[in-house]
PDB file of C-alpha atoms in Angstrom:
ATOM      1  CA  UNK A1471     -33.185  48.724-114.800  1.00  0.00           C
ATOM      2  CA  UNK A1472     -32.239  52.337-114.299  1.00  0.00           C
ATOM      3  CA  UNK A1473     -34.570  54.964-115.679  1.00  0.00           C
ATOM      4  CA  UNK A1474     -33.024  57.773-117.545  1.00  0.00           C
ATOM      5  CA  UNK A1475     -33.810  61.152-116.146  1.00  0.00           C
ATOM      6  CA  UNK A1476     -35.272  63.686-118.429  1.00  0.00           C
ATOM      7  CA  UNK A1477     -33.312  66.785-119.189  1.00  0.00           C
ATOM      8  CA  UNK A1478     -34.064  69.591-116.732  1.00  0.00           C
ATOM      9  CA  UNK A1479     -35.418  67.232-114.101  1.00  0.00           C
ATOM     10  CA  UNK A1480     -32.536  68.073-111.807  1.00  0.00           C
ATOM     11  CA  UNK A1481     -33.325  71.769-112.133  1.00  0.00           C
ATOM     12  CA  UNK A1482     -36.977  71.097-111.463  1.00  0.00           C
ATOM     13  CA  UNK A1483     -36.292  69.276-108.237  1.00  0.00           C
ATOM     14  CA  UNK A1484     -33.526  71.542-106.982  1.00  0.00           C
ATOM     15  CA  UNK A1485     -34.031  75.072-108.228  1.00  0.00           C
ATOM     16  CA  UNK A1486     -37.836  75.406-108.317  1.00  0.00           C
ATOM     17  CA  UNK A1487     -38.276  74.925-104.554  1.00  0.00           C
ATOM     18  CA  UNK A1488     -35.808  77.745-103.976  1.00  0.00           C
ATOM     19  CA  UNK A1489     -37.877  80.031-106.170  1.00  0.00           C
ATOM     20  CA  UNK A1490     -41.008  79.130-104.227  1.00  0.00           C
ATOM     21  CA  UNK A1491     -39.163  79.765-100.988  1.00  0.00           C
ATOM     22  CA  UNK A1492     -38.091  83.195-102.216  1.00  0.00           C
ATOM     23  CA  UNK A1493     -41.637  84.028-103.233  1.00  0.00           C
ATOM     24  CA  UNK A1494     -42.952  82.884 -99.836  1.00  0.00           C
ATOM     25  CA  UNK A1495     -40.389  85.004 -98.025  1.00  0.00           C
ATOM     26  CA  UNK A1496     -41.225  87.995-100.189  1.00  0.00           C
ATOM     27  CA  UNK A1497     -44.978  87.526 -99.474  1.00  0.00           C
ATOM     28  CA  UNK A1498     -44.342  87.168 -95.756  1.00  0.00           C
ATOM     29  CA  UNK A1499     -42.264  90.338 -95.694  1.00  0.00           C
ATOM     30  CA  UNK A1500     -44.999  92.197 -97.567  1.00  0.00           C
ATOM     31  CA  UNK A1501     -47.583  90.836 -95.102  1.00  0.00           C
ATOM     32  CA  UNK A1502     -45.479  91.964 -92.135  1.00  0.00           C
ATOM     33  CA  UNK A1503     -45.092  95.359 -93.709  1.00  0.00           C
ATOM     34  CA  UNK A1504     -48.917  95.675 -94.120  1.00  0.00           C
ATOM     35  CA  UNK A1505     -49.908  94.580 -90.583  1.00  0.00           C
ATOM     36  CA  UNK A1506     -48.878  97.781 -88.719  1.00  0.00           C
ATOM     37  CA  UNK A1507     -50.757  99.860 -91.235  1.00  0.00           C
ATOM     38  CA  UNK A1508     -53.957  97.885 -90.737  1.00  0.00           C
ATOM     39  CA  UNK A1509     -53.528  98.020 -86.954  1.00  0.00           C
ATOM     40  CA  UNK A1510     -53.176 101.798 -86.864  1.00  0.00           C
ATOM     41  CA  UNK A1511     -56.059 102.209 -89.279  1.00  0.00           C
ATOM     42  CA  UNK A1512     -58.313 100.036 -87.084  1.00  0.00           C
ATOM     43  CA  UNK A1513     -57.170 101.897 -83.984  1.00  0.00           C
ATOM     44  CA  UNK A1514     -57.903 105.236 -85.622  1.00  0.00           C
ATOM     45  CA  UNK A1515     -61.386 104.125 -86.667  1.00  0.00           C
ATOM     46  CA  UNK A1516     -62.149 102.855 -83.155  1.00  0.00           C
ATOM     47  CA  UNK A1517     -60.958 106.105 -81.616  1.00  0.00           C
ATOM     48  CA  UNK A1518     -63.136 108.082 -84.001  1.00  0.00           C
ATOM     49  CA  UNK A1519     -66.122 105.884 -83.161  1.00  0.00           C
ATOM     50  CA  UNK A1520     -65.608 106.068 -79.394  1.00  0.00           C
ATOM     51  CA  UNK A1521     -64.939 109.801 -79.508  1.00  0.00           C
ATOM     52  CA  UNK A1522     -68.121 110.412 -81.476  1.00  0.00           C
ATOM     53  CA  UNK A1523     -70.111 108.194 -79.136  1.00  0.00           C
ATOM     54  CA  UNK A1524     -68.642 109.909 -76.066  1.00  0.00           C
ATOM     55  CA  UNK A1525     -69.439 113.325 -77.495  1.00  0.00           C
ATOM     56  CA  UNK A1526     -73.031 112.353 -78.237  1.00  0.00           C
ATOM     57  CA  UNK A1527     -73.557 110.830 -74.781  1.00  0.00           C
ATOM     58  CA  UNK A1528     -71.608 113.213 -72.538  1.00  0.00           C
ATOM     59  CA  UNK A1529     -71.067 116.538 -74.301  1.00  0.00           C
ATOM     60  CA  UNK A1530     -73.730 116.938 -76.940  1.00  0.00           C
ATOM     61  CA  UNK A1531     -76.778 119.076 -75.986  1.00  0.00           C
ATOM     62  CA  UNK A1532     -79.009 116.222 -77.138  1.00  0.00           C
ATOM     63  CA  UNK A1533     -78.902 114.638 -73.646  1.00  0.00           C
ATOM     64  CA  UNK A1534     -79.073 117.770 -71.491  1.00  0.00           C
ATOM     65  CA  UNK A1535     -81.963 117.915 -69.006  1.00  0.00           C
ATOM     66  CA  UNK A1536     -83.636 121.061 -70.271  1.00  0.00           C
ATOM     67  CA  UNK A1537     -87.253 120.248 -69.351  1.00  0.00           C
ATOM     68  CA  UNK A1538     -87.991 120.392 -65.597  1.00  0.00           C
ATOM     69  CA  UNK A1539     -91.474 119.705 -64.173  1.00  0.00           C
ATOM     70  CA  UNK A1540     -92.711 119.886 -60.547  1.00  0.00           C
ATOM     71  CA  UNK A1541     -95.877 118.599 -58.868  1.00  0.00           C
ATOM     72  CA  UNK A1542     -97.230 118.292 -55.325  1.00  0.00           C
ATOM     73  CA  UNK A1543     -95.818 121.591 -54.061  1.00  0.00           C
ATOM     74  CA  UNK A1544     -97.737 124.396 -52.369  1.00  0.00           C
ATOM     75  CA  UNK A1545     -95.532 125.781 -49.580  1.00  0.00           C
ATOM     76  CA  UNK A1546     -92.455 125.903 -51.798  1.00  0.00           C
ATOM     77  CA  UNK A1547     -93.123 127.718 -55.054  1.00  0.00           C
ATOM     78  CA  UNK A1548     -92.360 126.194 -58.438  1.00  0.00           C
ATOM     79  CA  UNK A1549     -90.078 129.137 -59.212  1.00  0.00           C
ATOM     80  CA  UNK A1550     -87.909 128.370 -56.167  1.00  0.00           C
ATOM     81  CA  UNK A1551     -87.626 124.720 -57.135  1.00  0.00           C
ATOM     82  CA  UNK A1552     -86.721 125.654 -60.706  1.00  0.00           C
ATOM     83  CA  UNK A1553     -84.028 128.007 -59.387  1.00  0.00           C
ATOM     84  CA  UNK A1554     -82.726 125.228 -57.140  1.00  0.00           C
ATOM     85  CA  UNK A1555     -82.497 122.879 -60.125  1.00  0.00           C
ATOM     86  CA  UNK A1556     -80.679 125.520 -62.175  1.00  0.00           C
ATOM     87  CA  UNK A1557     -78.149 126.126 -59.407  1.00  0.00           C
ATOM     88  CA  UNK A1558     -77.649 122.410 -58.781  1.00  0.00           C
ATOM     89  CA  UNK A1559     -76.872 121.807 -62.468  1.00  0.00           C
ATOM     90  CA  UNK A1560     -74.893 124.960 -63.223  1.00  0.00           C
ATOM     91  CA  UNK A1561     -71.478 123.363 -62.634  1.00  0.00           C
ATOM     92  CA  UNK A1562     -69.377 121.441 -65.120  1.00  0.00           C
ATOM     93  CA  UNK A1563     -66.971 118.571 -64.506  1.00  0.00           C
ATOM     94  CA  UNK A1564     -63.453 119.157 -65.778  1.00  0.00           C
ATOM     95  CA  UNK A1565     -64.830 122.210 -67.532  1.00  0.00           C
ATOM     96  CA  UNK A1566     -66.402 119.995 -70.211  1.00  0.00           C
ATOM     97  CA  UNK A1567     -69.156 117.743 -68.863  1.00  0.00           C
ATOM     98  CA  UNK A1568     -72.360 119.500 -67.826  1.00  0.00           C
ATOM     99  CA  UNK A1569     -74.118 118.518 -64.598  1.00  0.00           C
ATOM    100  CA  UNK A1570     -77.346 118.587 -66.627  1.00  0.00           C
ATOM    101  CA  UNK A1571     -76.264 115.570 -68.648  1.00  0.00           C
ATOM    102  CA  UNK A1572     -78.841 112.784 -68.550  1.00  0.00           C
ATOM    103  CA  UNK A1573     -76.250 110.099 -67.761  1.00  0.00           C
ATOM    104  CA  UNK A1574     -74.213 112.122 -65.249  1.00  0.00           C
ATOM    105  CA  UNK A1575     -77.126 113.599 -63.265  1.00  0.00           C
ATOM    106  CA  UNK A1576     -77.534 111.835 -59.885  1.00  0.00           C
ATOM    107  CA  UNK A1577     -81.139 111.800 -58.662  1.00  0.00           C
ATOM    108  CA  UNK A1578     -80.243 110.632 -55.122  1.00  0.00           C
ATOM    109  CA  UNK A1579     -77.798 113.477 -54.581  1.00  0.00           C
ATOM    110  CA  UNK A1580     -80.268 116.029 -55.935  1.00  0.00           C
ATOM    111  CA  UNK A1581     -83.080 114.717 -53.708  1.00  0.00           C
ATOM    112  CA  UNK A1582     -80.912 114.759 -50.557  1.00  0.00           C
ATOM    113  CA  UNK A1583     -79.774 118.337 -51.210  1.00  0.00           C
ATOM    114  CA  UNK A1584     -83.367 119.419 -51.838  1.00  0.00           C
ATOM    115  CA  UNK A1585     -84.623 117.959 -48.533  1.00  0.00           C
ATOM    116  CA  UNK A1586     -81.792 119.618 -46.632  1.00  0.00           C
ATOM    117  CA  UNK A1587     -82.448 123.020 -48.209  1.00  0.00           C
ATOM    118  CA  UNK A1588     -86.244 122.952 -47.883  1.00  0.00           C
ATOM    119  CA  UNK A1589     -87.408 121.318 -44.613  1.00  0.00           C
ATOM    120  CA  UNK A1590     -90.983 121.999 -45.713  1.00  0.00           C
ATOM    121  CA  UNK A1591     -90.562 119.063 -48.099  1.00  0.00           C
ATOM    122  CA  UNK A1592     -91.083 115.681 -46.472  1.00  0.00           C
ATOM    123  CA  UNK A1593     -90.132 113.525 -49.445  1.00  0.00           C
ATOM    124  CA  UNK A1594     -88.979 114.064 -53.013  1.00  0.00           C
ATOM    125  CA  UNK A1595     -89.178 111.636 -55.908  1.00  0.00           C
ATOM    126  CA  UNK A1596     -86.952 112.486 -58.865  1.00  0.00           C
ATOM    127  CA  UNK A1597     -87.420 110.759 -62.217  1.00  0.00           C
ATOM    128  CA  UNK A1598     -85.385 111.143 -65.395  1.00  0.00           C
ATOM    129  CA  UNK A1599     -87.094 110.544 -68.714  1.00  0.00           C
ATOM    130  CA  UNK A1600     -85.037 109.999 -71.817  1.00  0.00           C
ATOM    131  CA  UNK A1601     -83.658 112.018 -73.423  1.00  0.00           C
ATOM    132  CA  UNK A1602     -83.947 115.449 -71.763  1.00  0.00           C
ATOM    133  CA  UNK A1603     -86.719 115.606 -69.116  1.00  0.00           C
ATOM    134  CA  UNK A1604     -86.670 115.633 -65.313  1.00  0.00           C
ATOM    135  CA  UNK A1605     -89.808 115.201 -63.200  1.00  0.00           C
ATOM    136  CA  UNK A1606     -89.953 116.111 -59.501  1.00  0.00           C
ATOM    137  CA  UNK A1607     -92.789 114.942 -57.248  1.00  0.00           C
ATOM    138  CA  UNK A1608     -92.733 116.338 -53.695  1.00  0.00           C
ATOM    139  CA  UNK A1609     -94.749 115.756 -50.520  1.00  0.00           C
ATOM    140  CA  UNK A1610     -94.786 118.629 -48.066  1.00  0.00           C
ATOM    141  CA  UNK A1611     -95.086 118.759 -44.288  1.00  0.00           C
ATOM    142  CA  UNK A1612     -97.974 120.457 -42.571  1.00  0.00           C
ATOM    143  CA  UNK A1613     -95.677 121.305 -39.660  1.00  0.00           C
ATOM    144  CA  UNK A1614     -92.300 120.424 -38.162  1.00  0.00           C
ATOM    145  CA  UNK A1615     -91.400 118.957 -34.755  1.00  0.00           C
ATOM    146  CA  UNK A1616     -88.100 119.844 -33.079  1.00  0.00           C
ATOM    147  CA  UNK A1617     -86.663 117.646 -30.324  1.00  0.00           C
ATOM    148  CA  UNK A1618     -84.255 119.412 -27.947  1.00  0.00           C
ATOM    149  CA  UNK A1619     -82.392 117.370 -25.342  1.00  0.00           C
ATOM    150  CA  UNK A1620     -79.272 118.745 -23.681  1.00  0.00           C
ATOM    151  CA  UNK A1621     -77.663 119.808 -26.942  1.00  0.00           C
ATOM    152  CA  UNK A1622     -78.605 120.781 -30.474  1.00  0.00           C
ATOM    153  CA  UNK A1623     -82.228 120.459 -31.513  1.00  0.00           C
ATOM    154  CA  UNK A1624     -83.100 117.918 -34.185  1.00  0.00           C
ATOM    155  CA  UNK A1625     -85.994 117.691 -36.593  1.00  0.00           C
ATOM    156  CA  UNK A1626     -88.150 114.604 -36.044  1.00  0.00           C
ATOM    157  CA  UNK A1627     -89.337 113.173 -39.336  1.00  0.00           C
ATOM    158  CA  UNK A1628     -92.442 111.046 -39.842  1.00  0.00           C
ATOM    159  CA  UNK A1629     -90.488 107.942 -38.799  1.00  0.00           C
ATOM    160  CA  UNK A1630     -89.293 109.738 -35.623  1.00  0.00           C
ATOM    161  CA  UNK A1631     -85.705 109.766 -36.853  1.00  0.00           C
ATOM    162  CA  UNK A1632     -83.586 112.773 -35.991  1.00  0.00           C
ATOM    163  CA  UNK A1633     -82.400 114.982 -38.821  1.00  0.00           C
ATOM    164  CA  UNK A1634     -80.391 118.174 -39.104  1.00  0.00           C
ATOM    165  CA  UNK A1635     -82.469 121.185 -38.119  1.00  0.00           C
ATOM    166  CA  UNK A1636     -80.318 124.133 -39.186  1.00  0.00           C
ATOM    167  CA  UNK A1637     -82.593 124.905 -42.126  1.00  0.00           C
ATOM    168  CA  UNK A1638     -85.797 124.716 -40.080  1.00  0.00           C
ATOM    169  CA  UNK A1639     -84.831 126.893 -37.104  1.00  0.00           C
ATOM    170  CA  UNK A1640     -86.036 130.439 -37.580  1.00  0.00           C
ATOM    171  CA  UNK A1641     -88.356 129.675 -40.492  1.00  0.00           C
ATOM    172  CA  UNK A1642     -91.254 132.129 -40.756  1.00  0.00           C
ATOM    173  CA  UNK A1643     -94.663 130.814 -39.748  1.00  0.00           C
ATOM    174  CA  UNK A1644     -96.056 131.037 -43.265  1.00  0.00           C
ATOM    175  CA  UNK A1645     -93.352 128.726 -44.575  1.00  0.00           C
ATOM    176  CA  UNK A1646     -93.669 126.038 -41.918  1.00  0.00           C
ATOM    177  CA  UNK A1647     -95.158 126.001 -38.389  1.00  0.00           C
ATOM    178  CA  UNK A1648     -92.606 124.508 -35.997  1.00  0.00           C
ATOM    179  CA  UNK A1649     -93.407 122.900 -32.626  1.00  0.00           C
ATOM    180  CA  UNK A1650     -90.637 122.306 -30.095  1.00  0.00           C
ATOM    181  CA  UNK A1651     -90.432 119.599 -27.414  1.00  0.00           C
ATOM    182  CA  UNK A1652     -87.813 120.074 -24.680  1.00  0.00           C
ATOM    183  CA  UNK A1653     -86.555 116.937 -22.943  1.00  0.00           C
ATOM    184  CA  UNK A1654     -85.723 117.953 -19.367  1.00  0.00           C
ATOM    185  CA  UNK A1655     -83.657 114.811 -18.795  1.00  0.00           C
ATOM    186  CA  UNK A1656     -81.043 116.010 -21.280  1.00  0.00           C
ATOM    187  CA  UNK A1657     -80.511 112.484 -22.596  1.00  0.00           C
ATOM    188  CA  UNK A1658     -78.430 112.640 -25.790  1.00  0.00           C
ATOM    189  CA  UNK A1659     -79.892 111.498 -29.091  1.00  0.00           C
ATOM    190  CA  UNK A1660     -78.046 110.192 -32.127  1.00  0.00           C
ATOM    191  CA  UNK A1661     -78.488 111.787 -35.515  1.00  0.00           C
ATOM    192  CA  UNK A1662     -80.452 109.580 -37.893  1.00  0.00           C
ATOM    193  CA  UNK A1663     -81.722 107.255 -35.151  1.00  0.00           C
ATOM    194  CA  UNK A1664     -85.381 106.831 -34.073  1.00  0.00           C
ATOM    195  CA  UNK A1665     -86.314 108.442 -30.755  1.00  0.00           C
ATOM    196  CA  UNK A1666     -89.663 106.651 -30.332  1.00  0.00           C
ATOM    197  CA  UNK A1667     -91.073 103.302 -31.366  1.00  0.00           C
ATOM    198  CA  UNK A1668     -94.507 104.813 -32.073  1.00  0.00           C
ATOM    199  CA  UNK A1669     -95.561 107.801 -34.240  1.00  0.00           C
ATOM    200  CA  UNK A1670     -94.786 110.489 -31.660  1.00  0.00           C
ATOM    201  CA  UNK A1671     -94.503 113.467 -33.999  1.00  0.00           C
ATOM    202  CA  UNK A1672     -97.724 112.552 -35.831  1.00  0.00           C
ATOM    203  CA  UNK A1673     -99.651 112.258 -32.556  1.00  0.00           C
ATOM    204  CA  UNK A1674     -98.205 115.489 -31.212  1.00  0.00           C
ATOM    205  CA  UNK A1675     -99.329 117.445 -34.274  1.00  0.00           C
ATOM    206  CA  UNK A1676    -102.732 115.743 -34.153  1.00  0.00           C
ATOM    207  CA  UNK A1677    -103.218 116.902 -30.545  1.00  0.00           C
ATOM    208  CA  UNK A1678    -102.481 120.503 -31.492  1.00  0.00           C
ATOM    209  CA  UNK A1679    -104.964 120.309 -34.342  1.00  0.00           C
ATOM    210  CA  UNK A1680    -107.780 118.404 -32.574  1.00  0.00           C
ATOM    211  CA  UNK A1681    -107.708 120.480 -29.384  1.00  0.00           C
ATOM    212  CA  UNK A1682    -108.066 123.646 -31.423  1.00  0.00           C
ATOM    213  CA  UNK A1683    -110.761 122.303 -33.754  1.00  0.00           C
ATOM    214  CA  UNK A1684    -112.868 120.569 -31.073  1.00  0.00           C
ATOM    215  CA  UNK A1685    -112.564 122.887 -28.077  1.00  0.00           C
ATOM    216  CA  UNK A1686    -110.845 126.016 -29.348  1.00  0.00           C
ATOM    217  CA  UNK A1687    -107.903 125.293 -27.042  1.00  0.00           C
ATOM    218  CA  UNK A1688    -104.771 126.879 -28.436  1.00  0.00           C
ATOM    219  CA  UNK A1689    -101.483 125.552 -27.096  1.00  0.00           C
ATOM    220  CA  UNK A1690     -98.109 127.223 -27.017  1.00  0.00           C
ATOM    221  CA  UNK A1691     -95.703 125.825 -29.592  1.00  0.00           C
ATOM    222  CA  UNK A1692     -93.143 124.860 -26.979  1.00  0.00           C
ATOM    223  CA  UNK A1693     -93.882 121.856 -24.759  1.00  0.00           C
ATOM    224  CA  UNK A1694     -91.918 119.922 -22.135  1.00  0.00           C
ATOM    225  CA  UNK A1695     -91.348 116.262 -21.293  1.00  0.00           C
ATOM    226  CA  UNK A1696     -89.555 114.823 -18.233  1.00  0.00           C
ATOM    227  CA  UNK A1697     -87.935 112.201 -20.478  1.00  0.00           C
ATOM    228  CA  UNK A1698     -88.561 110.564 -23.814  1.00  0.00           C
ATOM    229  CA  UNK A1699     -89.147 107.313 -21.910  1.00  0.00           C
ATOM    230  CA  UNK A1700     -92.004 108.816 -19.869  1.00  0.00           C
ATOM    231  CA  UNK A1701     -94.440 109.013 -22.839  1.00  0.00           C
ATOM    232  CA  UNK A1702     -95.567 112.308 -21.363  1.00  0.00           C
ATOM    233  CA  UNK A1703     -95.783 115.825 -22.773  1.00  0.00           C
ATOM    234  CA  UNK A1704     -96.835 118.921 -20.867  1.00  0.00           C
ATOM    235  CA  UNK A1705     -98.477 121.703 -22.849  1.00  0.00           C
ATOM    236  CA  UNK A1706     -99.349 125.215 -21.763  1.00  0.00           C
ATOM    237  CA  UNK A1707    -102.590 126.659 -23.100  1.00  0.00           C
ATOM    238  CA  UNK A1708    -103.192 130.309 -23.860  1.00  0.00           C
ATOM    239  CA  UNK A1709    -105.464 130.511 -20.799  1.00  0.00           C
ATOM    240  CA  UNK A1710    -102.478 129.880 -18.538  1.00  0.00           C
ATOM    241  CA  UNK A1711    -103.347 126.331 -17.460  1.00  0.00           C
ATOM    242  CA  UNK A1712    -101.409 123.192 -18.408  1.00  0.00           C
ATOM    243  CA  UNK A1713    -102.387 119.946 -20.104  1.00  0.00           C
ATOM    244  CA  UNK A1714    -100.536 116.733 -19.239  1.00  0.00           C
ATOM    245  CA  UNK A1715    -100.926 114.200 -22.051  1.00  0.00           C
ATOM    246  CA  UNK A1716     -99.908 110.576 -22.537  1.00  0.00           C
ATOM    247  CA  UNK A1717     -98.449 110.392 -26.051  1.00  0.00           C
ATOM    248  CA  UNK A1718     -98.583 106.587 -26.123  1.00  0.00           C
ATOM    249  CA  UNK A1719    -102.392 106.874 -26.401  1.00  0.00           C
ATOM    250  CA  UNK A1720    -104.175 107.674 -29.631  1.00  0.00           C
ATOM    251  CA  UNK A1721    -105.030 111.403 -29.776  1.00  0.00           C
ATOM    252  CA  UNK A1722    -108.708 110.682 -30.384  1.00  0.00           C
ATOM    253  CA  UNK A1723    -108.930 108.782 -27.076  1.00  0.00           C
ATOM    254  CA  UNK A1724    -107.606 111.831 -25.251  1.00  0.00           C
ATOM    255  CA  UNK A1725    -110.042 114.123 -27.054  1.00  0.00           C
ATOM    256  CA  UNK A1726    -113.038 111.875 -26.264  1.00  0.00           C
ATOM    257  CA  UNK A1727    -112.139 111.723 -22.565  1.00  0.00           C
ATOM    258  CA  UNK A1728    -111.717 115.485 -22.438  1.00  0.00           C
ATOM    259  CA  UNK A1729    -115.105 115.998 -24.118  1.00  0.00           C
ATOM    260  CA  UNK A1730    -116.820 113.897 -21.439  1.00  0.00           C
ATOM    261  CA  UNK A1731    -114.952 115.828 -18.767  1.00  0.00           C
ATOM    262  CA  UNK A1732    -116.240 119.151 -20.077  1.00  0.00           C
ATOM    263  CA  UNK A1733    -119.787 117.813 -20.443  1.00  0.00           C
ATOM    264  CA  UNK A1734    -120.106 116.138 -17.058  1.00  0.00           C
ATOM    265  CA  UNK A1735    -117.571 117.569 -14.629  1.00  0.00           C
ATOM    266  CA  UNK A1736    -116.399 121.035 -15.586  1.00  0.00           C
ATOM    267  CA  UNK A1737    -117.934 123.497 -18.034  1.00  0.00           C
ATOM    268  CA  UNK A1738    -115.456 124.635 -20.633  1.00  0.00           C
ATOM    269  CA  UNK A1739    -116.101 128.248 -19.608  1.00  0.00           C
ATOM    270  CA  UNK A1740    -114.222 127.605 -16.347  1.00  0.00           C
ATOM    271  CA  UNK A1741    -111.003 126.558 -18.048  1.00  0.00           C
ATOM    272  CA  UNK A1742    -109.376 129.832 -17.064  1.00  0.00           C
ATOM    273  CA  UNK A1743    -109.762 128.882 -13.381  1.00  0.00           C
ATOM    274  CA  UNK A1744    -107.750 125.686 -13.754  1.00  0.00           C
ATOM    275  CA  UNK A1745    -104.098 125.161 -12.924  1.00  0.00           C
ATOM    276  CA  UNK A1746    -103.836 121.963 -14.949  1.00  0.00           C
ATOM    277  CA  UNK A1747    -105.712 119.026 -16.461  1.00  0.00           C
ATOM    278  CA  UNK A1748    -103.960 115.670 -16.173  1.00  0.00           C
ATOM    279  CA  UNK A1749    -104.810 113.268 -19.023  1.00  0.00           C
ATOM    280  CA  UNK A1750    -101.852 110.929 -18.595  1.00  0.00           C
ATOM    281  CA  UNK A1751    -103.820 108.015 -17.095  1.00  0.00           C
ATOM    282  CA  UNK A1752    -106.071 106.149 -19.485  1.00  0.00           C
ATOM    283  CA  UNK A1753    -109.791 106.635 -18.669  1.00  0.00           C
ATOM    284  CA  UNK A1754    -108.934 108.945 -15.761  1.00  0.00           C
ATOM    285  CA  UNK A1755    -108.732 112.724 -15.574  1.00  0.00           C
ATOM    286  CA  UNK A1756    -107.248 114.675 -12.677  1.00  0.00           C
ATOM    287  CA  UNK A1757    -107.323 118.436 -12.364  1.00  0.00           C
ATOM    288  CA  UNK A1758    -106.653 121.272  -9.950  1.00  0.00           C
ATOM    289  CA  UNK A1759    -107.842 124.846  -9.678  1.00  0.00           C
ATOM    290  CA  UNK A1760    -105.460 127.708  -9.232  1.00  0.00           C
ATOM    291  CA  UNK A1761    -104.553 128.217  -5.556  1.00  0.00           C
ATOM    292  CA  UNK A1762    -106.709 125.223  -4.577  1.00  0.00           C
ATOM    293  CA  UNK A1763    -106.044 121.568  -3.595  1.00  0.00           C
ATOM    294  CA  UNK A1764    -106.176 118.926  -6.280  1.00  0.00           C
ATOM    295  CA  UNK A1765    -109.603 117.676  -7.272  1.00  0.00           C
ATOM    296  CA  UNK A1766    -110.400 114.290  -8.631  1.00  0.00           C
ATOM    297  CA  UNK A1767    -113.242 113.364 -10.883  1.00  0.00           C
ATOM    298  CA  UNK A1768    -116.357 111.769  -9.418  1.00  0.00           C
ATOM    299  CA  UNK A1769    -116.907 108.035  -9.752  1.00  0.00           C
ATOM    300  CA  UNK A1770    -119.760 108.595 -12.198  1.00  0.00           C
ATOM    301  CA  UNK A1771    -117.600 110.566 -14.580  1.00  0.00           C
ATOM    302  CA  UNK A1772    -114.791 108.029 -14.188  1.00  0.00           C
ATOM    303  CA  UNK A1773    -117.113 105.342 -15.496  1.00  0.00           C
ATOM    304  CA  UNK A1774    -118.021 107.524 -18.461  1.00  0.00           C
ATOM    305  CA  UNK A1775    -114.348 108.135 -19.149  1.00  0.00           C
ATOM    306  CA  UNK A1776    -113.628 104.417 -19.222  1.00  0.00           C
ATOM    307  CA  UNK A1777    -115.884 103.978 -22.217  1.00  0.00           C
ATOM    308  CA  UNK A1778    -116.848 107.182 -24.036  1.00  0.00           C
ATOM    309  CA  UNK A1779    -119.480 105.306 -26.050  1.00  0.00           C
ATOM    310  CA  UNK A1780    -121.351 104.319 -22.878  1.00  0.00           C
ATOM    311  CA  UNK A1781    -121.308 107.930 -21.724  1.00  0.00           C
ATOM    312  CA  UNK A1782    -122.798 109.036 -25.018  1.00  0.00           C
ATOM    313  CA  UNK A1783    -125.525 106.365 -24.772  1.00  0.00           C
ATOM    314  CA  UNK A1784    -126.419 107.547 -21.260  1.00  0.00           C
ATOM    315  CA  UNK A1785    -126.796 111.112 -22.521  1.00  0.00           C
ATOM    316  CA  UNK A1786    -129.088 109.999 -25.336  1.00  0.00           C
ATOM    317  CA  UNK A1787    -131.346 108.134 -22.876  1.00  0.00           C
ATOM    318  CA  UNK A1788    -131.653 111.250 -20.717  1.00  0.00           C
TER     319      UNK A1788
END
């Protein structure tokens, strides 16, 4: 009924588990002893990897912008732009990281500084090309327009927004012709805000150019307006007379009306006898001689001024 236990069975059931337990404890202690070593080894390897990667990306000369190319410039020489790039990238951060680094170089900051330093440049497009090239494409202004109204003068850009003008004031003519408009109302303007809803500066420069090319009329570079809301600019020509122009009209309309006026009403040779020519009213021209009452155009010439094409057709028939 009762089975007889084999000799040593008691030792097998009692003492062997204790031996296994001792071995397990010894293995666990060895494993615990090895874990810190593996951790520090892994940490060391990661630090070496990250340090090498950081050196290659941020410190190594492999990613320094050493090749600089410029296009689209004529007023500002390539040598000046290269010098500007060298000065802009001559600093180091924390005495270690070069400003020429491909990853650290900021194109927006460089472009903004360039436009502020050289007002001759209208826009600048900066492009980085991996691993060590920088390309600069610029568009230059033909001339600058300053708006002065009861305070500091501001540069009007192509979108008629006011910009700082410290760099443009006093520029020599060969660098950039500058035309100034004085607002007699003295209304303040906000920096960076548009002054007009239409291309005022573009039309103003076009009038200077077209009047000279078409009629040989050279205007002084300083003009006057009663207010920016009047859409009116008053120029003074070299002959001493004045031109009153509506800047809300296209410049070509003003030029066509003036051409008909010279052909049908007043020979251009008599310009020196005039006090002013008033072109502010569309399809109407008023004028006055020096020391004489104001004259108004005849009805026939008014009709021609309404439609320049009809006036040209009438001339061809004659």
